[in-house]
Short mmCIF file of C-alpha atoms in Angstrom, two decimals:
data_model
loop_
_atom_site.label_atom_id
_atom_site.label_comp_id
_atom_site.label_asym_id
_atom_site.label_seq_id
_atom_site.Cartn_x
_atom_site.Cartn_y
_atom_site.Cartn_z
CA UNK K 27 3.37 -25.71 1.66
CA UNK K 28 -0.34 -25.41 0.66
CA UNK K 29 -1.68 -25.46 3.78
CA UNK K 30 0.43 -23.02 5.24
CA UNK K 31 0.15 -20.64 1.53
CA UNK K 32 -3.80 -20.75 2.18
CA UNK K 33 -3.68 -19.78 5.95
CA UNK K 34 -0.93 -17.00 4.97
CA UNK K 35 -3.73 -15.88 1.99
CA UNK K 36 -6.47 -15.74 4.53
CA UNK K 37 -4.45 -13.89 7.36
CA UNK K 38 -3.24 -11.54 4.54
CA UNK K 39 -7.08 -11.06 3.01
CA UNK K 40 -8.55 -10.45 6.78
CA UNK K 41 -5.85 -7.87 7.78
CA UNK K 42 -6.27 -5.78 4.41
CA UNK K 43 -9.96 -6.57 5.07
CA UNK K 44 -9.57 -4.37 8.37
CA UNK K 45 -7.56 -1.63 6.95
CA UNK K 46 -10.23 -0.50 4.87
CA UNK K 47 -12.07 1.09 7.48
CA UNK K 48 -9.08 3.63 7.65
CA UNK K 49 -9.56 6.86 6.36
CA UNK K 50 -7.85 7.15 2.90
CA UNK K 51 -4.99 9.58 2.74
CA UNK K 52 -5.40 12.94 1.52
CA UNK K 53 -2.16 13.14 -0.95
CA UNK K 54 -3.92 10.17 -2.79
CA UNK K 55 -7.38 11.58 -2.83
CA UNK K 56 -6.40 14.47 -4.62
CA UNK K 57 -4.49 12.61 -6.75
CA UNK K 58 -7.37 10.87 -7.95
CA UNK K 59 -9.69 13.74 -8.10
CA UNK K 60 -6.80 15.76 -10.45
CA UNK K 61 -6.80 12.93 -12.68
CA UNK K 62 -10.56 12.62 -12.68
CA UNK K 63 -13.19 12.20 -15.37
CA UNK K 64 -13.72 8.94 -17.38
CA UNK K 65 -12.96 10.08 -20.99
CA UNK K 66 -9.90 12.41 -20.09
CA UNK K 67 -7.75 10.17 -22.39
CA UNK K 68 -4.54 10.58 -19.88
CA UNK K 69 -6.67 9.39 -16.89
CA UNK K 70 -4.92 6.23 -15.41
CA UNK K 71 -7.35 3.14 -15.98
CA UNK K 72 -7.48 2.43 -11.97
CA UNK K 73 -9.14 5.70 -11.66
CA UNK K 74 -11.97 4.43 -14.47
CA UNK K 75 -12.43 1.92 -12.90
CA UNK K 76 -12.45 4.06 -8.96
CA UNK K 77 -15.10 5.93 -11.15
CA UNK K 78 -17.26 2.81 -11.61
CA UNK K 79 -16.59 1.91 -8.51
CA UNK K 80 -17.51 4.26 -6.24
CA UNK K 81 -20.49 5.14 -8.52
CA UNK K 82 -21.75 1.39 -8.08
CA UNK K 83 -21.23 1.41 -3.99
CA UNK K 84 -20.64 5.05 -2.86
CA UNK K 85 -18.16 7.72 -2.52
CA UNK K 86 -16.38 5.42 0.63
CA UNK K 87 -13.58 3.66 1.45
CA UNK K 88 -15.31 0.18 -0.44
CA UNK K 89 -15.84 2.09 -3.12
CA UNK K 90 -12.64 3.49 -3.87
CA UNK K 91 -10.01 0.85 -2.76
CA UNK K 92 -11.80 -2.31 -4.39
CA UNK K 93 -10.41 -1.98 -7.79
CA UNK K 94 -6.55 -1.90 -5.99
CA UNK K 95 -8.00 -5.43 -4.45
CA UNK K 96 -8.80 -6.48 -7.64
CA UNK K 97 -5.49 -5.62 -9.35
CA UNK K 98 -4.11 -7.49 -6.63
CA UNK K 99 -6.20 -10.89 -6.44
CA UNK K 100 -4.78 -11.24 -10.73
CA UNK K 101 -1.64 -10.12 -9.75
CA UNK K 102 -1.62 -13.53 -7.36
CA UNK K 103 -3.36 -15.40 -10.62
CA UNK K 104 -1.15 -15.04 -12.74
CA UNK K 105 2.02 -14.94 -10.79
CA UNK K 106 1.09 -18.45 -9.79
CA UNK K 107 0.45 -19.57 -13.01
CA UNK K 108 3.47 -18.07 -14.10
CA UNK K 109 6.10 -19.87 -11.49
CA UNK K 110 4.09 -22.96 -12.59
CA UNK K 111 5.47 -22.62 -15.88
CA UNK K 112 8.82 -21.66 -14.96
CA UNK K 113 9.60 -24.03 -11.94
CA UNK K 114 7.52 -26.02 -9.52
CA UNK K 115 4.40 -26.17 -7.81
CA UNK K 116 5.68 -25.54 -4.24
CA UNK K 117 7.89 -22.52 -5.97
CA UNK K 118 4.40 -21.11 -7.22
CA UNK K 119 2.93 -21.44 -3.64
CA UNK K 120 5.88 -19.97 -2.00
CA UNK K 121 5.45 -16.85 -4.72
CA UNK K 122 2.38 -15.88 -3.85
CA UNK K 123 2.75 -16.18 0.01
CA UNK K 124 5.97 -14.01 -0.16
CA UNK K 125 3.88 -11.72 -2.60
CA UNK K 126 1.10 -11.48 -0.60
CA UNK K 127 2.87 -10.99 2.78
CA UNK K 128 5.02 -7.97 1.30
CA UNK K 129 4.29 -4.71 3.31
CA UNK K 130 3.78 -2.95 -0.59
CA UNK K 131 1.20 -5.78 -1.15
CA UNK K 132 -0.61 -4.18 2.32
CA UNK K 133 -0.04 -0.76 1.15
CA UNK K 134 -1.04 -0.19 -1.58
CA UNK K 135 -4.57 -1.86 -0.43
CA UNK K 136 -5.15 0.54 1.46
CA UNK K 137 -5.43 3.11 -1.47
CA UNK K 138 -5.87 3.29 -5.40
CA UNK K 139 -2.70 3.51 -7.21
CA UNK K 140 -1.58 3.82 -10.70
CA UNK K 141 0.96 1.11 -10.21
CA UNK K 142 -0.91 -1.55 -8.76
CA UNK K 143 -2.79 -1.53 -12.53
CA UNK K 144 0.89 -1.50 -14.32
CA UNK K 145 1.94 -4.50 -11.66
CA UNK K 146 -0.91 -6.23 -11.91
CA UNK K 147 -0.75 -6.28 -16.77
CA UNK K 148 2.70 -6.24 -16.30
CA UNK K 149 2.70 -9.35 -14.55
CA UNK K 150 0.09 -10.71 -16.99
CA UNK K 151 1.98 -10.10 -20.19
CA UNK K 152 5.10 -11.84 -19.01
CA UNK K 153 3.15 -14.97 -18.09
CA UNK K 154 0.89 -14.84 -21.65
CA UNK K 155 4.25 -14.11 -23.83
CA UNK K 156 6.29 -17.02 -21.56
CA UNK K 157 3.21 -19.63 -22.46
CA UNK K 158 3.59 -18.36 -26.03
CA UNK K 159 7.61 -19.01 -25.52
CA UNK K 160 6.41 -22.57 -24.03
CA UNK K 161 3.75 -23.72 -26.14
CA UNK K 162 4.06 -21.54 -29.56
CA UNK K 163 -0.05 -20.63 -29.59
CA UNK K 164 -1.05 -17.71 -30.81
CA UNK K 165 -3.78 -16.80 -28.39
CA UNK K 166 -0.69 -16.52 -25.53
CA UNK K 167 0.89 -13.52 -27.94
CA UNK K 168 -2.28 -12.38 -28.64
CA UNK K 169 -3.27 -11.55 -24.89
CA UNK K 170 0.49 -10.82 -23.79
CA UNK K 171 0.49 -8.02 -26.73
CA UNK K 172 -3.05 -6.81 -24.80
CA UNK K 173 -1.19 -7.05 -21.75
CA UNK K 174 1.83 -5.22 -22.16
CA UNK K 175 -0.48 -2.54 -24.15
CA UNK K 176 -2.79 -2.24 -21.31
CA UNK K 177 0.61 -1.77 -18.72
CA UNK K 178 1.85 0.89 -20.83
CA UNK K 179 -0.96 2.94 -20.59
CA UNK K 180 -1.82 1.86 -17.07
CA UNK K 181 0.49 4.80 -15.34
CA UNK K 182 0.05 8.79 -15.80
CA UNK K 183 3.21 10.38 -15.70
CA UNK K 184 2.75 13.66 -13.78
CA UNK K 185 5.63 16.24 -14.76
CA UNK K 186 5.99 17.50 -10.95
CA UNK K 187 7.15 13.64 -10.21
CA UNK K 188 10.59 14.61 -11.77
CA UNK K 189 11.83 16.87 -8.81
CA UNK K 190 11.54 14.57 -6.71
CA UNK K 191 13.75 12.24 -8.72
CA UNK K 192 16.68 10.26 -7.75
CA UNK K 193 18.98 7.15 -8.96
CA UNK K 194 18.84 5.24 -5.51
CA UNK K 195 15.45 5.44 -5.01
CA UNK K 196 14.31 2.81 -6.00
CA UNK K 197 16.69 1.02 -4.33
CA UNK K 198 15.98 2.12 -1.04
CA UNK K 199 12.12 1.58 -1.55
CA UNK K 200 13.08 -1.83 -2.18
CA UNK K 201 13.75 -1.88 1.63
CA UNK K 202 9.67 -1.17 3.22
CA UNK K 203 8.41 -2.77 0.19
CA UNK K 204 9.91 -6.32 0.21
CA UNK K 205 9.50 -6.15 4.45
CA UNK K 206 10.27 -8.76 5.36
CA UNK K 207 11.53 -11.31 2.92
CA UNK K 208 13.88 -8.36 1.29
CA UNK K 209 16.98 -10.07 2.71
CA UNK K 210 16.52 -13.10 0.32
CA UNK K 211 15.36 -11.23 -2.58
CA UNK K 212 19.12 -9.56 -2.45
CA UNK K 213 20.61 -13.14 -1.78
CA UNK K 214 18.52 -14.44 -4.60
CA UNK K 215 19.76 -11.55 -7.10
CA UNK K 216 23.34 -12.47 -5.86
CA UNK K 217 23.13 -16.38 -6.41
CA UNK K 218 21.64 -16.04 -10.02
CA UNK K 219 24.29 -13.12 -11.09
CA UNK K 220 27.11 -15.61 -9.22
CA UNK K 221 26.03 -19.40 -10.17
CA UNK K 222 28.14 -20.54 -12.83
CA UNK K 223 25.74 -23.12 -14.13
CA UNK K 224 23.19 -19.89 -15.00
CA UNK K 225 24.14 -21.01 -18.67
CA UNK K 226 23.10 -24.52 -17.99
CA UNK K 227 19.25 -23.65 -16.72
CA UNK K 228 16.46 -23.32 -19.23
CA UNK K 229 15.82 -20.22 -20.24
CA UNK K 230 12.55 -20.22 -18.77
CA UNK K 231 13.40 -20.55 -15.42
CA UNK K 232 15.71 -17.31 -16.04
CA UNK K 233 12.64 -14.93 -17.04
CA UNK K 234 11.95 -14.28 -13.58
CA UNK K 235 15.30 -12.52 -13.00
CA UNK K 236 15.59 -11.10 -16.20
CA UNK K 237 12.18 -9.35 -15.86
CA UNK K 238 13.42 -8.12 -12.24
CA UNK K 239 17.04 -6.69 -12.85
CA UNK K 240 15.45 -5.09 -16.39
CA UNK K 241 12.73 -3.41 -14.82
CA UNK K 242 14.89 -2.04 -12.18
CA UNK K 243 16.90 -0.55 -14.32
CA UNK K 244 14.68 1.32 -15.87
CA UNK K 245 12.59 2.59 -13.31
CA UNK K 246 16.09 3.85 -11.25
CA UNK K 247 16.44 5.32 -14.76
CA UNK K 248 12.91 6.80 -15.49
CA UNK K 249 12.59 10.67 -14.15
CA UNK K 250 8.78 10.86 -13.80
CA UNK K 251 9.79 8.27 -10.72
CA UNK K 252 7.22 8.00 -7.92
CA UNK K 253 7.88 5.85 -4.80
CA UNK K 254 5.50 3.48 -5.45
CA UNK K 255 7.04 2.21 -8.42
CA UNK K 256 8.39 -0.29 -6.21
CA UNK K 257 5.48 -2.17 -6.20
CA UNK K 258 5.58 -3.14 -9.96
CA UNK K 259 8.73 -4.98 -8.71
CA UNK K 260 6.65 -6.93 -6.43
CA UNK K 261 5.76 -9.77 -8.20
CA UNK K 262 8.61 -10.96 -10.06
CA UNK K 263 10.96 -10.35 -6.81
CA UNK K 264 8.68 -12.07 -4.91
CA UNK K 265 9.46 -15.27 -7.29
CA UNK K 266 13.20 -14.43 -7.71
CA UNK K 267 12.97 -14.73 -3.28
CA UNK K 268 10.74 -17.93 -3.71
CA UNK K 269 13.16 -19.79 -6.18
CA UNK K 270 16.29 -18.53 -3.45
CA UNK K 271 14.27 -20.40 -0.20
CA UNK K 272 13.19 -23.05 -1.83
CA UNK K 273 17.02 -24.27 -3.55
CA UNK K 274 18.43 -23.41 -0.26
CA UNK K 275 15.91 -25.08 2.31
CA UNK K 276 13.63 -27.30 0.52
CA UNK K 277 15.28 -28.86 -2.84
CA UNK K 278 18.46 -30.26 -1.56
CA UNK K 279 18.83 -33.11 0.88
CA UNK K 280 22.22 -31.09 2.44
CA UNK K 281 22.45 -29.61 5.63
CA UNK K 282 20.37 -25.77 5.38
CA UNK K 283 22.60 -22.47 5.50
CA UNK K 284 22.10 -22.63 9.44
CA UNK K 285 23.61 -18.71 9.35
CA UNK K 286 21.11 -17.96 6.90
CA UNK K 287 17.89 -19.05 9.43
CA UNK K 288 20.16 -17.27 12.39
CA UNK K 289 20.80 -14.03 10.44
CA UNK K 290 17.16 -14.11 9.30
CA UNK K 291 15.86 -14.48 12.60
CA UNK K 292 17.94 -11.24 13.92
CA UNK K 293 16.82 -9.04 11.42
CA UNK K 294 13.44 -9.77 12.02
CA UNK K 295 13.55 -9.45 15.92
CA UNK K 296 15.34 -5.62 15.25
CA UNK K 297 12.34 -5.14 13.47
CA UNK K 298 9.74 -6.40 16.22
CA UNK K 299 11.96 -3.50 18.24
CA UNK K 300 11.43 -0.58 15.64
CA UNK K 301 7.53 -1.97 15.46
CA UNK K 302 7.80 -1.74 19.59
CA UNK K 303 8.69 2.06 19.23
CA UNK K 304 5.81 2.54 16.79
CA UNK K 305 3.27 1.38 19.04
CA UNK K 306 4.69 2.71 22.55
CA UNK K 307 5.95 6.65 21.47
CA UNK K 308 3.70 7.97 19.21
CA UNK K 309 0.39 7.71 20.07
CA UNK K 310 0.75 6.86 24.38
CA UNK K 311 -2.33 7.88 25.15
CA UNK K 312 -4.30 5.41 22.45
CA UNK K 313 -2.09 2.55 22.25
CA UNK K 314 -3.67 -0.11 24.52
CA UNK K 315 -5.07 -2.45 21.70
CA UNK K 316 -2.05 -1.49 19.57
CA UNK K 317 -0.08 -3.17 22.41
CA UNK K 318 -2.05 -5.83 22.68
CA UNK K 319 -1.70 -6.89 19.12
CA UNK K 320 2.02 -5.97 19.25
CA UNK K 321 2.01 -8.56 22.35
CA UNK K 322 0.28 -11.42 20.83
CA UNK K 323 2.73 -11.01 17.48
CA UNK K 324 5.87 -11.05 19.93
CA UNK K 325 4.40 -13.96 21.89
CA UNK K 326 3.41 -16.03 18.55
CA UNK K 327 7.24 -14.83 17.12
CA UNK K 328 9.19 -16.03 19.69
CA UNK K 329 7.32 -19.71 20.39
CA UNK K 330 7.33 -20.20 16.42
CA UNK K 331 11.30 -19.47 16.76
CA UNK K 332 12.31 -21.29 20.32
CA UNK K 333 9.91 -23.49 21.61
CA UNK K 334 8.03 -24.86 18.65
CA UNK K 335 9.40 -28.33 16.60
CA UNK K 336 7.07 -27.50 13.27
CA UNK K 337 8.71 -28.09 10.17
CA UNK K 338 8.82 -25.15 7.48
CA UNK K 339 9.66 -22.62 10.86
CA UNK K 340 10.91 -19.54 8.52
CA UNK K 341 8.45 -19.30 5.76
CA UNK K 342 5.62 -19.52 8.91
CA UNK K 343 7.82 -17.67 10.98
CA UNK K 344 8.32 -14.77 7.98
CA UNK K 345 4.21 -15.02 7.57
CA UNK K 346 3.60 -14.42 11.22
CA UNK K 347 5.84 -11.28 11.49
CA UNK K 348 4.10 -9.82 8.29
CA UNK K 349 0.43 -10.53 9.26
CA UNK K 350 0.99 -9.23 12.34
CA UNK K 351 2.90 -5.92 11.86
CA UNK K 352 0.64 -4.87 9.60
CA UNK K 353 -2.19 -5.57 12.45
CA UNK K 354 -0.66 -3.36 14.17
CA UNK K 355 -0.53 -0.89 11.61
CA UNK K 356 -4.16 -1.00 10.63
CA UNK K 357 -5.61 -1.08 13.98
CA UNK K 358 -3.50 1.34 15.79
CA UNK K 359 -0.66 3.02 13.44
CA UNK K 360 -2.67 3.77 10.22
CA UNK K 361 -6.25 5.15 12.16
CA UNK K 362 -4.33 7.05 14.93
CA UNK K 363 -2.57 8.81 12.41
CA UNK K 364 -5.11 9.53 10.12
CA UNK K 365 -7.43 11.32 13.42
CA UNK K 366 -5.57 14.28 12.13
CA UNK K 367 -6.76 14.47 8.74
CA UNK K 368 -9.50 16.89 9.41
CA UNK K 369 -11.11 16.77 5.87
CA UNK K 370 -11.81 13.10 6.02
CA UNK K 371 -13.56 13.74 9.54
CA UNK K 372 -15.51 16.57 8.99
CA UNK K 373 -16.76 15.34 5.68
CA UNK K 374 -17.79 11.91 6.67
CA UNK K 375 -20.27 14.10 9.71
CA UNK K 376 -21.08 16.31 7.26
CA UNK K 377 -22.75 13.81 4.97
CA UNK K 378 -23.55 11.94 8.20
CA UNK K 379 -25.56 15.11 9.14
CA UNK K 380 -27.57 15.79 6.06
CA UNK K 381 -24.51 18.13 4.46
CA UNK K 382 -25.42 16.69 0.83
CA UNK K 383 -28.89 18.52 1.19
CA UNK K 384 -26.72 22.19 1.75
CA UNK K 385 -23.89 23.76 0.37
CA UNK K 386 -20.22 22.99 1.45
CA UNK K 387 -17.81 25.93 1.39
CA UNK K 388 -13.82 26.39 2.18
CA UNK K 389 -12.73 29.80 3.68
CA UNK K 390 -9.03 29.93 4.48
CA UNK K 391 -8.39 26.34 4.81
CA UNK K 392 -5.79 24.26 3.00
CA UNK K 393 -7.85 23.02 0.11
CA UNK K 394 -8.71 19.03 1.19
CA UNK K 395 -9.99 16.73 -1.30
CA UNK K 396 -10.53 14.16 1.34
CA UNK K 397 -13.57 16.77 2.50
CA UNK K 398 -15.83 16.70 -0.42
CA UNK K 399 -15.23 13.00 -1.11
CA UNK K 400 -16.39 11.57 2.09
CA UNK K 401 -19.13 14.70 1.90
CA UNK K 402 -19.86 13.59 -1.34
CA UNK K 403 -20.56 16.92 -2.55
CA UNK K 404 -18.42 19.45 -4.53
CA UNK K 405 -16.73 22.22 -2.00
CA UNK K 406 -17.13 25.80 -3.05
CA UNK K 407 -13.94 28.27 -2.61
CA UNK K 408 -13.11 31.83 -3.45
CA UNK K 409 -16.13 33.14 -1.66
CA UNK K 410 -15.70 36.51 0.33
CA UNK K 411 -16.17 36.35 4.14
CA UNK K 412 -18.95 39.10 3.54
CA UNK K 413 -20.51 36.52 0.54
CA UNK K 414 -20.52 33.83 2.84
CA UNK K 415 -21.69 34.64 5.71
CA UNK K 416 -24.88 35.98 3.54
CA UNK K 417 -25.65 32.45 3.18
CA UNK K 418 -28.01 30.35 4.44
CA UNK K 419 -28.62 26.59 5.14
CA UNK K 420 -24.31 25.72 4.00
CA UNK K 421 -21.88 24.41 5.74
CA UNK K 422 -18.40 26.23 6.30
CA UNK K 423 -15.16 24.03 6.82
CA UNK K 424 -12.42 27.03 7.87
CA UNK K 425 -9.47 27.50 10.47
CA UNK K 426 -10.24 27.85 13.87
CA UNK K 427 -9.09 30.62 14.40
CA UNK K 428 -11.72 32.31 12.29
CA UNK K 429 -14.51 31.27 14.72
CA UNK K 430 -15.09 34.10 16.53
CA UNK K 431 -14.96 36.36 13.57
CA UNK K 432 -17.90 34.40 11.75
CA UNK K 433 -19.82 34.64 15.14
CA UNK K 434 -19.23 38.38 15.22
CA UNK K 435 -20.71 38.39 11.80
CA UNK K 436 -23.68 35.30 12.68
CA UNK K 437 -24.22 34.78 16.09
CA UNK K 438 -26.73 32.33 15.08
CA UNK K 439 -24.11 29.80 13.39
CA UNK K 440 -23.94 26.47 15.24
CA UNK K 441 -20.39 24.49 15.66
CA UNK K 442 -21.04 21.25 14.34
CA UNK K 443 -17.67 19.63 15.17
CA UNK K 444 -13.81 20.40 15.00
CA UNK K 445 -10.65 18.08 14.29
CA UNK K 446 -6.92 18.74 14.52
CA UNK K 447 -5.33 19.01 11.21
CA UNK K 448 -1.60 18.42 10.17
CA UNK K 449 -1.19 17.94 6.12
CA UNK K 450 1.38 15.16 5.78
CA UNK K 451 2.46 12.94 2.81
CA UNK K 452 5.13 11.52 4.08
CA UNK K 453 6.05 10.54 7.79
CA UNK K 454 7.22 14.08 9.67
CA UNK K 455 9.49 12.82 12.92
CA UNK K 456 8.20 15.74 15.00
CA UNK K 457 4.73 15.44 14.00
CA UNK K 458 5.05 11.58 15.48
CA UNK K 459 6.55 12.77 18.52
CA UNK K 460 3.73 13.66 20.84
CA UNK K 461 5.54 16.63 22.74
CA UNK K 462 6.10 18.58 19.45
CA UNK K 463 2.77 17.78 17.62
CA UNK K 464 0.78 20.46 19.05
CA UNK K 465 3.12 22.72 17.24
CA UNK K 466 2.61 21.12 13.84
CA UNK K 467 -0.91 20.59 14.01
CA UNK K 468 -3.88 23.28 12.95
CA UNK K 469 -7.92 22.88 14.32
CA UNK K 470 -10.47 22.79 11.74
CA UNK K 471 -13.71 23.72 12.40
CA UNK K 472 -17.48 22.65 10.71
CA UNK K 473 -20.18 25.16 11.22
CA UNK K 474 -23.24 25.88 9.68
CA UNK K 475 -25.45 28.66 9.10
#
């Protein structure tokens, strides 16, 4: 179990590794930039620490997603620590390989969010106030009071979030973000509300699922609900799934649940089919090394399942599918997608072509937050067209369309570059289908004068 934890680790650490040379979305930039400004006492404490961040390395992608890394690297501390108190070292290992083979684990790498903070304390005051229920010092109260302190005031609650609220939706979250051990996180949840010797086990060993089904609750409950909330569920159903496996496969000398491995398997090969449409529909004309990935995972799937006589086959087996979906994801999905955020382009040439030494304006252009951060300048709006094109030595990011008005106007402008737009925060079915994109998608245009 520890050798195959520490290759899962490394696989999981190289393919987040690799997604950080995607562009970061646009909804989350702006999110960040509304809830800017280090002594705004309502400012999330990821976004301090984004501030430090990208003021010790840049305004880049580094920069801004390394304190998410962070949050996640003591998420894995002391959720280890934390199954080591409660159960068994090859429970703790199988914890943090579930945990850190989740598809929210991936996610929410690949951007700076005000959960991964909450997961990351929340997780840290149940393991401090556990010891304390363990070994009665008062240092483990001491830093699980800090803990739970520092979680409560880890997440901003933004009033908009409540129109988008719903009872279920946390429950159908759960489904992406416990891909693809989600199946025995609902088996686990079933055998600990079913066993009848539940009244028998230590108390301790119970925390796990007590911390799970309560915090579920409430956030189904909670209003201000955003969709990443899921994530704070991560580590303690990550452990609730590791204690399920591990009765059912590894602590009992009995034959295993053979429909259990066979339904397992299924699942995951329907999934290797929705990842096949992903990579073959979308994007046709740019998905040869998304196939090949998508190739190698299929190849590596099906040996580990028919041909191969390893032991431990569906913890490597679960591993392999993760790593490699989200390869595919971060080297095709993820940077195909994100060629039509037009703010993130034109910024990053911007800076790239001395942009910081001029002025940046916006003229009648959805407002992009994604533009000045990889310019790493402030954009000016609310300029006239006659104001602006009085300028000289700026840069204009505007519509397309508006091109041969400006050159009407300043015939000596040059085009520095254009990129097609589409503003998206969640997936749009007939932006991913390539017949009907043209018709959802805008050109965006860098010139300077």
């Amino acid at each position: 179990m520890k050798k195959i934890t520490t290759w899962g680790l490394v696989a999981s650490l190289v393919v987040i590794f690799l997604g950080w040379s995607i562009d970061i979305p646009e909804h989350d930039i702006a999110e960040y930039m509304q809830s800017k400004g280090l002594f705004k006492p309502s400012v999330p404490i990821i976004y301090r620490l984004v501030d430090f961040s990208t003021l010790l390395f840049g305004k880049n992608n580094f920069g801004y997603r390394l304190p998410s890394f962070f949050f996640t690297l003591v998420t894995l501390h002391t959720l280890y620590r934390f199954a080591l108190l409660s159960f068994n070292r090859d429970v703790a290992l199988l914890t943090i390989l579930i945990f850190a083979t989740l598809q929210a684990t991936f996610l929410i790498n690949l951007t700076a969010l005000p959960e991964t903070s909450l997961m990351a304390f929340y997780s840290a005051a149940i393991w401090q106030l556990t010891k304390y229920y363990k070994e009665r010092r008062v240092v483990n109260l001491t830093e699980g009071i800090a803990a739970a302190l520092l979680a409560a005031v880890s997440r901003n609650t933004l009033p908009e979030m409540a129109a988008d609220y719903n009872p279920f939706h946390m429950i159908t979250d759960l489904g992406w973000g416990f891909f693809p051990w989600g199946l025995f996180l609902l088996l686990g949840v079933i055998d600990k509300v079913r066993d009848p010797r539940s009244g028998t086990v230590p108390f301790i060993a119970q925390i796990s699922f007590y911390a799970f089904l309560f915090t579920l609750l409430l956030l189904s409950l909670n209003p201000y609900y955003s969709h990443f909330d899921v994530v704070i569920l991560c580590p303690m159903g990550a452990l609730v799934a590791g204690e399920y496996i591990y009765k059912k496969f590894y602590s009992v000398k009995d034959a295993k649940p053979e429909w259990l491995y066979k339904v397992s398997i299924a699942l995951w090969f329907i999934l290797i089919g929705l990842l096949f449409a992903i990579v073959w529909f979308p994007f046709p004309e740019a998905n040869y090394y998304g196939m090949i990935h998508f190739m190698a995972l299929l190849s590596a799937f099906t040996w580990l399942i028919f041909f191969s006589s390893i032991g431990n086959k569906l913890i490597i087996a679960g591993t392999v599918l993760s790593v490699g979906t989200n390869l595919v994801l971060n080297t095709y999905f993820f940077p195909n997608l994100l060629n039509y955020q037009a703010g993130s382009k034109l910024g990053r040439i911007a800076a790239d072509n001395g942009g910081i030494d001029y002025k940046l304006h916006s003229f009648k252009a959805e407002p992009s937050s994604s533009l000045a951060f990889y310019a790493g300048v402030p954009v000016i709006y609310d300029m006239s067209f006659k104001q602006l094109v009085s300028q000289k030595n700026c840069w204009i990011y505007t519509s397309h369309e508006m091109l041969d008005e400006f050159k009407a106007a300043r015939p000596d402008l040059q085009v520095i570059a254009s990129n097609p737009n589409f503003q998206f925060e969640k997936l749009n079915l007939h932006f991913l289908d390539p017949a009907s994109r043209p018709k959802m998608t805008s050109s965006k245009i860098l010139i300077k004068l």
